[in-house]
Short mmCIF file of C-alpha atoms and ligand atoms in Angstrom, two decimals:
data_model
loop_
_atom_site.label_atom_id
_atom_site.label_comp_id
_atom_site.label_asym_id
_atom_site.label_seq_id
_atom_site.Cartn_x
_atom_site.Cartn_y
_atom_site.Cartn_z
CA MET J 9 -17.51 -8.24 335.78
CA VAL J 10 -14.93 -9.22 333.06
CA LYS J 11 -12.38 -11.49 333.76
CA TYR J 12 -8.86 -12.15 332.57
CA GLY J 13 -6.80 -14.67 331.37
CA CYS J 14 -3.91 -15.64 330.28
CA CYS J 15 -2.86 -17.91 327.38
CA LEU J 16 -0.72 -20.58 328.24
CA SER J 17 0.20 -24.55 327.04
CA LEU J 18 1.63 -26.70 328.82
CA TYR J 19 4.95 -26.15 328.53
CA SER J 20 4.81 -22.54 328.99
CA PHE J 21 6.71 -22.79 332.37
CA GLY J 22 9.01 -25.86 331.28
CA PRO J 23 11.25 -27.27 329.28
CA ARG J 24 9.25 -28.55 325.63
CA PRO J 25 9.93 -32.19 325.05
CA SER J 26 11.91 -31.76 322.39
CA GLY J 27 11.46 -35.11 319.75
CA GLY J 28 10.11 -37.47 321.94
CA SER J 29 7.91 -37.98 324.19
CA ALA J 30 6.92 -35.52 327.34
CA ASP J 31 7.45 -36.44 330.70
CA ILE J 32 4.13 -34.99 331.57
CA LYS J 33 3.96 -35.57 335.24
CA GLN J 34 6.60 -33.41 335.51
CA ALA J 35 5.37 -31.12 332.34
CA ALA J 36 2.33 -30.82 334.74
CA MET J 37 3.74 -30.21 337.92
CA CYS J 38 6.03 -27.01 335.91
CA PHE J 39 2.23 -26.73 334.64
CA LYS J 40 0.72 -26.20 338.40
CA ASP J 41 3.45 -24.43 339.85
CA GLY J 42 3.40 -21.80 336.81
CA VAL J 43 -0.76 -21.14 337.30
CA LEU J 44 -1.10 -20.47 340.78
CA LYS J 45 1.79 -18.50 340.16
CA LEU J 46 0.09 -16.49 337.62
CA LEU J 47 -3.50 -16.40 339.62
CA GLY J 48 -1.71 -15.66 342.63
CA ASN J 49 -0.27 -11.84 340.37
CA GLY J 50 -4.32 -11.02 339.63
CA PHE J 51 -5.53 -13.49 336.60
CA ASP J 52 -8.35 -14.61 336.77
CA TYR J 53 -8.07 -18.61 334.94
CA ILE J 54 -5.96 -19.79 331.85
CA GLU J 55 -6.44 -20.16 328.49
CA LEU J 56 -5.08 -23.61 327.34
CA ASN J 57 -4.74 -24.75 323.09
CA THR J 58 -6.29 -27.47 322.68
CA GLY J 59 -3.65 -29.49 321.15
CA SER J 60 -2.68 -29.70 324.93
CA ILE J 61 -5.37 -32.00 326.59
CA VAL J 62 -6.50 -33.83 323.04
CA ASN J 63 -3.05 -35.13 321.60
CA ILE J 64 -2.18 -36.57 324.53
CA SER J 65 -3.92 -40.12 325.99
CA GLU J 66 -6.42 -40.89 328.60
CA ASP J 67 -3.98 -41.72 331.83
CA ASP J 68 -1.89 -38.65 330.21
CA TYR J 69 -5.84 -36.35 329.27
CA ALA J 70 -6.18 -37.88 334.31
CA ILE J 71 -2.69 -36.17 334.60
CA VAL J 72 -3.00 -32.59 333.27
CA SER J 73 -6.71 -32.39 334.74
CA GLU J 74 -5.95 -33.39 337.51
CA ALA J 75 -2.77 -31.04 338.00
CA ILE J 76 -5.80 -28.25 336.29
CA ARG J 77 -8.01 -29.64 339.83
CA ALA J 78 -4.87 -28.71 342.06
CA CYS J 79 -5.13 -25.26 341.15
CA GLY J 80 -7.97 -25.31 341.88
CA ILE J 81 -9.31 -23.39 339.02
CA LYS J 82 -11.29 -25.07 335.45
CA VAL J 83 -10.47 -23.41 331.88
CA PRO J 84 -12.93 -21.64 330.55
CA THR J 85 -11.57 -21.17 327.66
CA PHE J 86 -9.37 -23.58 325.13
CA ASN J 87 -7.64 -21.79 321.50
CA CYS J 88 -5.91 -23.43 318.47
CA PHE J 89 -9.26 -26.20 317.93
CA ILE J 90 -8.84 -28.05 314.67
CA PRO J 91 -5.42 -29.18 314.07
CA SER J 92 -3.39 -28.15 311.02
CA THR J 93 -3.10 -31.62 309.79
CA LEU J 94 -7.67 -32.11 310.05
CA LYS J 95 -8.55 -30.50 306.56
CA LEU J 96 -11.55 -27.98 306.67
CA VAL J 97 -11.96 -26.51 303.67
CA GLY J 98 -10.64 -28.43 299.72
CA ASP J 99 -10.10 -30.81 298.09
CA ASN J 100 -10.00 -33.50 300.62
CA VAL J 101 -12.13 -32.99 303.99
CA ASP J 102 -12.97 -35.80 305.90
CA TYR J 103 -16.27 -35.12 308.17
CA GLY J 104 -15.67 -38.45 309.47
CA GLU J 105 -12.97 -37.96 311.23
CA ILE J 106 -13.48 -33.96 312.11
CA GLU J 107 -16.28 -34.65 313.89
CA LYS J 108 -14.98 -37.87 315.02
CA TYR J 109 -12.45 -35.16 317.20
CA ILE J 110 -15.36 -32.58 317.93
CA GLU J 111 -16.50 -34.95 319.54
CA LYS J 112 -13.21 -35.74 321.63
CA ALA J 113 -12.07 -32.47 321.23
CA MET J 114 -16.20 -31.01 323.44
CA GLU J 115 -15.88 -34.36 325.52
CA ARG J 116 -11.82 -33.78 327.27
CA ILE J 117 -12.73 -29.88 326.85
CA GLU J 118 -15.93 -29.89 328.79
CA GLY J 119 -14.10 -32.54 331.24
CA VAL J 120 -11.76 -29.90 332.60
CA GLY J 121 -14.68 -26.94 332.85
CA GLY J 122 -14.43 -25.45 329.35
CA LYS J 123 -16.90 -22.69 328.69
CA CYS J 124 -15.73 -21.55 324.70
CA ILE J 125 -13.31 -23.18 321.92
CA VAL J 126 -11.45 -20.05 319.85
CA PHE J 127 -11.41 -21.40 315.55
CA GLY J 128 -8.44 -19.95 315.00
CA SER J 129 -6.88 -22.53 313.49
CA GLY J 130 -5.85 -20.83 310.58
CA ALA J 131 -4.20 -23.82 308.42
CA SER J 132 -7.01 -25.36 308.13
CA ARG J 133 -9.79 -23.65 307.04
CA LYS J 134 -6.68 -22.29 304.33
CA VAL J 135 -8.69 -22.43 301.39
CA PRO J 136 -6.02 -24.22 298.48
CA ASP J 137 -5.32 -22.02 295.42
CA ASN J 138 -7.85 -22.45 292.61
CA PHE J 139 -10.12 -23.57 294.85
CA SER J 140 -13.99 -22.07 294.86
CA MET J 141 -14.35 -19.57 297.78
CA GLU J 142 -18.35 -19.88 298.01
CA LYS J 143 -17.80 -24.14 298.03
CA ALA J 144 -14.17 -23.56 301.24
CA GLU J 145 -17.46 -20.69 302.78
CA GLU J 146 -20.11 -23.51 302.87
CA GLN J 147 -17.45 -26.78 304.61
CA ILE J 148 -16.82 -23.84 307.17
CA ILE J 149 -21.08 -23.93 307.33
CA VAL J 150 -20.96 -27.49 307.67
CA PHE J 151 -18.37 -27.19 310.41
CA LEU J 152 -20.12 -25.18 312.33
CA ASN J 153 -23.49 -26.41 312.63
CA LEU J 154 -20.82 -30.20 313.23
CA CYS J 155 -19.76 -27.23 316.42
CA GLU J 156 -23.61 -26.98 317.65
CA LYS J 157 -24.79 -30.09 316.99
CA TYR J 158 -21.80 -31.33 320.07
CA GLY J 159 -21.37 -27.70 321.92
CA SER J 160 -25.38 -27.45 322.35
CA TYR J 161 -24.64 -31.39 324.47
CA ASN J 162 -20.58 -30.19 326.02
CA GLY J 163 -22.24 -26.45 327.20
CA LEU J 164 -19.89 -25.44 324.65
CA THR J 165 -19.69 -22.35 322.53
CA VAL J 166 -17.61 -21.75 319.52
CA ALA J 167 -16.00 -18.62 318.95
CA ILE J 168 -14.36 -18.29 315.83
CA GLU J 169 -11.81 -16.23 315.36
CA PRO J 170 -10.49 -14.22 313.11
CA LEU J 171 -6.95 -13.85 311.52
CA ASN J 172 -5.07 -11.71 309.59
CA ARG J 173 -3.64 -12.40 306.29
CA MET J 174 -0.26 -13.50 306.88
CA GLU J 175 -2.17 -16.48 309.02
CA THR J 176 -5.06 -16.84 306.86
CA ASN J 177 -6.90 -17.06 302.62
CA MET J 178 -10.51 -16.98 304.74
CA ILE J 179 -12.31 -14.74 307.34
CA ASN J 180 -10.04 -12.07 307.90
CA THR J 181 -12.29 -9.66 309.96
CA VAL J 182 -14.13 -9.92 313.20
CA SER J 183 -16.86 -8.13 310.39
CA GLU J 184 -16.27 -11.45 308.59
CA ALA J 185 -16.53 -13.63 310.65
CA PHE J 186 -19.78 -12.06 312.42
CA ARG J 187 -21.05 -12.13 309.18
CA ILE J 188 -21.25 -15.94 308.74
CA SER J 189 -22.88 -16.47 312.14
CA GLU J 190 -25.64 -14.47 311.25
CA LYS J 191 -25.15 -16.60 308.77
CA VAL J 192 -25.93 -19.69 310.65
CA ASP J 193 -27.42 -17.93 313.48
CA LEU J 194 -26.56 -21.46 315.64
CA PRO J 195 -26.77 -20.41 319.03
CA HIS J 196 -23.35 -21.73 319.96
CA VAL J 197 -21.87 -20.40 317.59
CA GLY J 198 -20.09 -17.03 318.32
CA VAL J 199 -17.16 -14.92 317.22
CA LEU J 200 -13.97 -13.49 318.59
CA ALA J 201 -12.31 -10.42 318.72
CA ASP J 202 -8.29 -10.29 318.57
CA SER J 203 -6.75 -7.40 318.47
CA TYR J 204 -3.81 -8.08 317.52
CA HIS J 205 -5.30 -9.06 314.15
CA MET J 206 -7.63 -5.86 314.06
CA TYR J 207 -4.55 -4.16 314.26
CA MET J 208 -2.92 -6.54 311.38
CA GLU J 209 -5.91 -5.75 309.42
CA ASN J 210 -6.24 -2.12 310.03
CA GLU J 211 -9.87 -2.81 311.81
CA ASN J 212 -11.53 -0.40 313.10
CA ALA J 213 -12.50 -1.63 316.91
CA GLU J 214 -15.87 0.92 316.02
CA ILE J 215 -16.76 -2.76 314.88
CA LEU J 216 -17.37 -4.30 318.26
CA LYS J 217 -20.03 -2.13 319.01
CA LYS J 218 -21.89 -3.82 315.56
CA VAL J 219 -21.52 -6.80 316.42
CA LYS J 220 -21.51 -7.21 320.36
CA GLU J 221 -24.39 -9.35 320.89
CA LYS J 222 -22.60 -12.17 318.79
CA ILE J 223 -18.80 -11.47 320.42
CA PHE J 224 -18.08 -14.70 322.98
CA HIS J 225 -14.24 -14.21 323.70
CA ILE J 226 -11.66 -11.84 323.79
CA HIS J 227 -7.55 -11.83 322.56
CA ILE J 228 -5.98 -9.10 323.57
CA SER J 229 -2.15 -8.76 322.68
CA ASP J 230 -0.36 -5.77 320.55
CA LYS J 231 2.07 -5.07 317.80
CA ASN J 232 4.27 -8.06 317.24
CA ARG J 233 2.38 -9.48 319.99
CA SER J 234 4.01 -7.57 322.48
CA TYR J 235 2.29 -7.56 325.69
CA PRO J 236 -0.23 -4.85 325.87
CA GLY J 237 1.97 -1.83 328.34
CA LYS J 238 5.22 -2.86 326.51
CA ILE J 239 5.90 -0.76 323.69
CA SER J 240 3.91 2.91 323.19
CA ASP J 241 3.57 3.16 319.29
CA GLY J 242 0.62 -0.04 319.04
CA MET J 243 -2.54 -0.36 319.58
CA ASP J 244 -4.83 1.95 321.21
CA PHE J 245 -6.07 0.06 324.29
CA LYS J 246 -7.88 3.16 325.85
CA LYS J 247 -10.14 2.96 323.01
CA PHE J 248 -11.20 -0.67 322.29
CA PHE J 249 -11.79 -1.34 326.18
CA GLY J 250 -13.36 2.10 326.04
CA ILE J 251 -16.12 0.38 323.52
CA LEU J 252 -15.97 -2.95 325.90
CA LYS J 253 -16.77 -1.65 328.14
CA GLU J 254 -19.96 1.41 326.21
CA ILE J 255 -21.22 -2.92 325.49
CA ASN J 256 -21.35 -3.67 328.41
CA TYR J 257 -19.21 -6.25 327.60
CA ASP J 258 -18.75 -8.77 330.69
CA LYS J 259 -16.93 -11.61 329.55
CA THR J 260 -13.62 -13.09 329.37
CA ILE J 261 -10.19 -11.60 327.96
CA SER J 262 -7.10 -13.55 327.93
CA LEU J 263 -3.22 -12.60 326.98
CA GLU J 264 -1.88 -13.88 324.27
CA CYS J 265 1.24 -12.62 324.35
CA GLY J 266 4.93 -13.41 323.80
CA PHE J 267 6.89 -13.17 327.28
CA ASP J 268 10.11 -13.44 328.11
CA ASP J 269 10.04 -13.87 331.02
CA ILE J 270 6.48 -15.33 331.77
CA GLU J 271 5.63 -15.13 335.35
CA LYS J 272 6.63 -10.99 335.47
CA GLU J 273 5.94 -9.40 332.49
CA SER J 274 2.10 -10.93 332.88
CA LEU J 275 2.22 -9.15 336.01
CA LEU J 276 3.21 -5.61 334.67
CA SER J 277 0.77 -6.47 331.94
CA ILE J 278 -2.67 -8.01 334.07
CA LYS J 279 -1.65 -4.64 336.21
CA TYR J 280 -1.71 -1.93 332.92
CA ILE J 281 -4.52 -3.61 331.76
CA LYS J 282 -6.45 -3.35 334.71
CA ASN J 283 -5.62 0.32 335.55
CA LEU J 284 -6.84 1.23 332.17
CA TRP J 285 -10.41 -0.98 331.61
CA LYS J 286 -10.75 1.31 334.66
CA ILE J 287 -9.98 4.73 333.21
CA ALA J 288 -10.69 4.03 329.76
C1 LIG Z 302 -4.90 -17.79 318.41
O1 LIG Z 302 -6.35 -16.85 319.03
C2 LIG Z 302 -4.52 -16.81 317.35
O2 LIG Z 302 -4.75 -15.40 317.39
C3 LIG Z 302 -3.24 -16.65 316.44
O3 LIG Z 302 -3.15 -15.76 315.79
C4 LIG Z 302 -2.28 -17.77 316.60
O4 LIG Z 302 -1.65 -18.86 315.43
MN1 LIG Z 303 -6.08 -14.64 319.25
#
């Protein structure tokens, strides 16, 4: 059965640290209270950004892990895999650093019950001007093979996320992500479809039928990152869900939206989505 989640950061429910170091205990407490409310509102899980648990010390990781455990959940999906400073394409690619980062990130993600990591990371895979697109694709393939190596070891999959052309200049469509996933043909590497990026790229939801075997995870939000149910002149979610049902999609669907009041609006949205899924 499909499961519904909500993309969060550690600071979705409390003050963001300004500049200096965060009070991680305070952040973990707000986070735990917020997550419990979302679970009470009908979400099955939460999705975190990878930096939330990788760019922190071992002690802070222990505090965050404990907050997650205290919610009685695991965090199955993580997004924003690679930080913008770690380049995957171009003339300044350091595979030693990339491998070290993948190893650490996957170990920590696995430690909180992770199953699937979203490889969007538009800045890391942005091809520099005058750099060969073919060479960039070869570099991405080396990266995906490293993901396979550590993914098979940690029991984690990596979903290539197409991002619209405002965010990056390679892999902008589901069709393109699928082509690369087929080319590498690695069991732990698949594709994510994000309704927002599909909308921005005018990509027809029919593509989901063609790539169904490789879809590992779904992100949803409407035009301008509005939450589903907020506006009426954006995505055709009935069609989107109708196709997901037709292909018997039964994995995870995470809301990835902008909220003014996350508790109230995510509740409106999850009700809207569950109802639409029923009737789609
Ligand atoms: C990440 O999942 C994503 O969709 C990006 O647009 C965020 O920058
Ligand atoms: Mn996304």
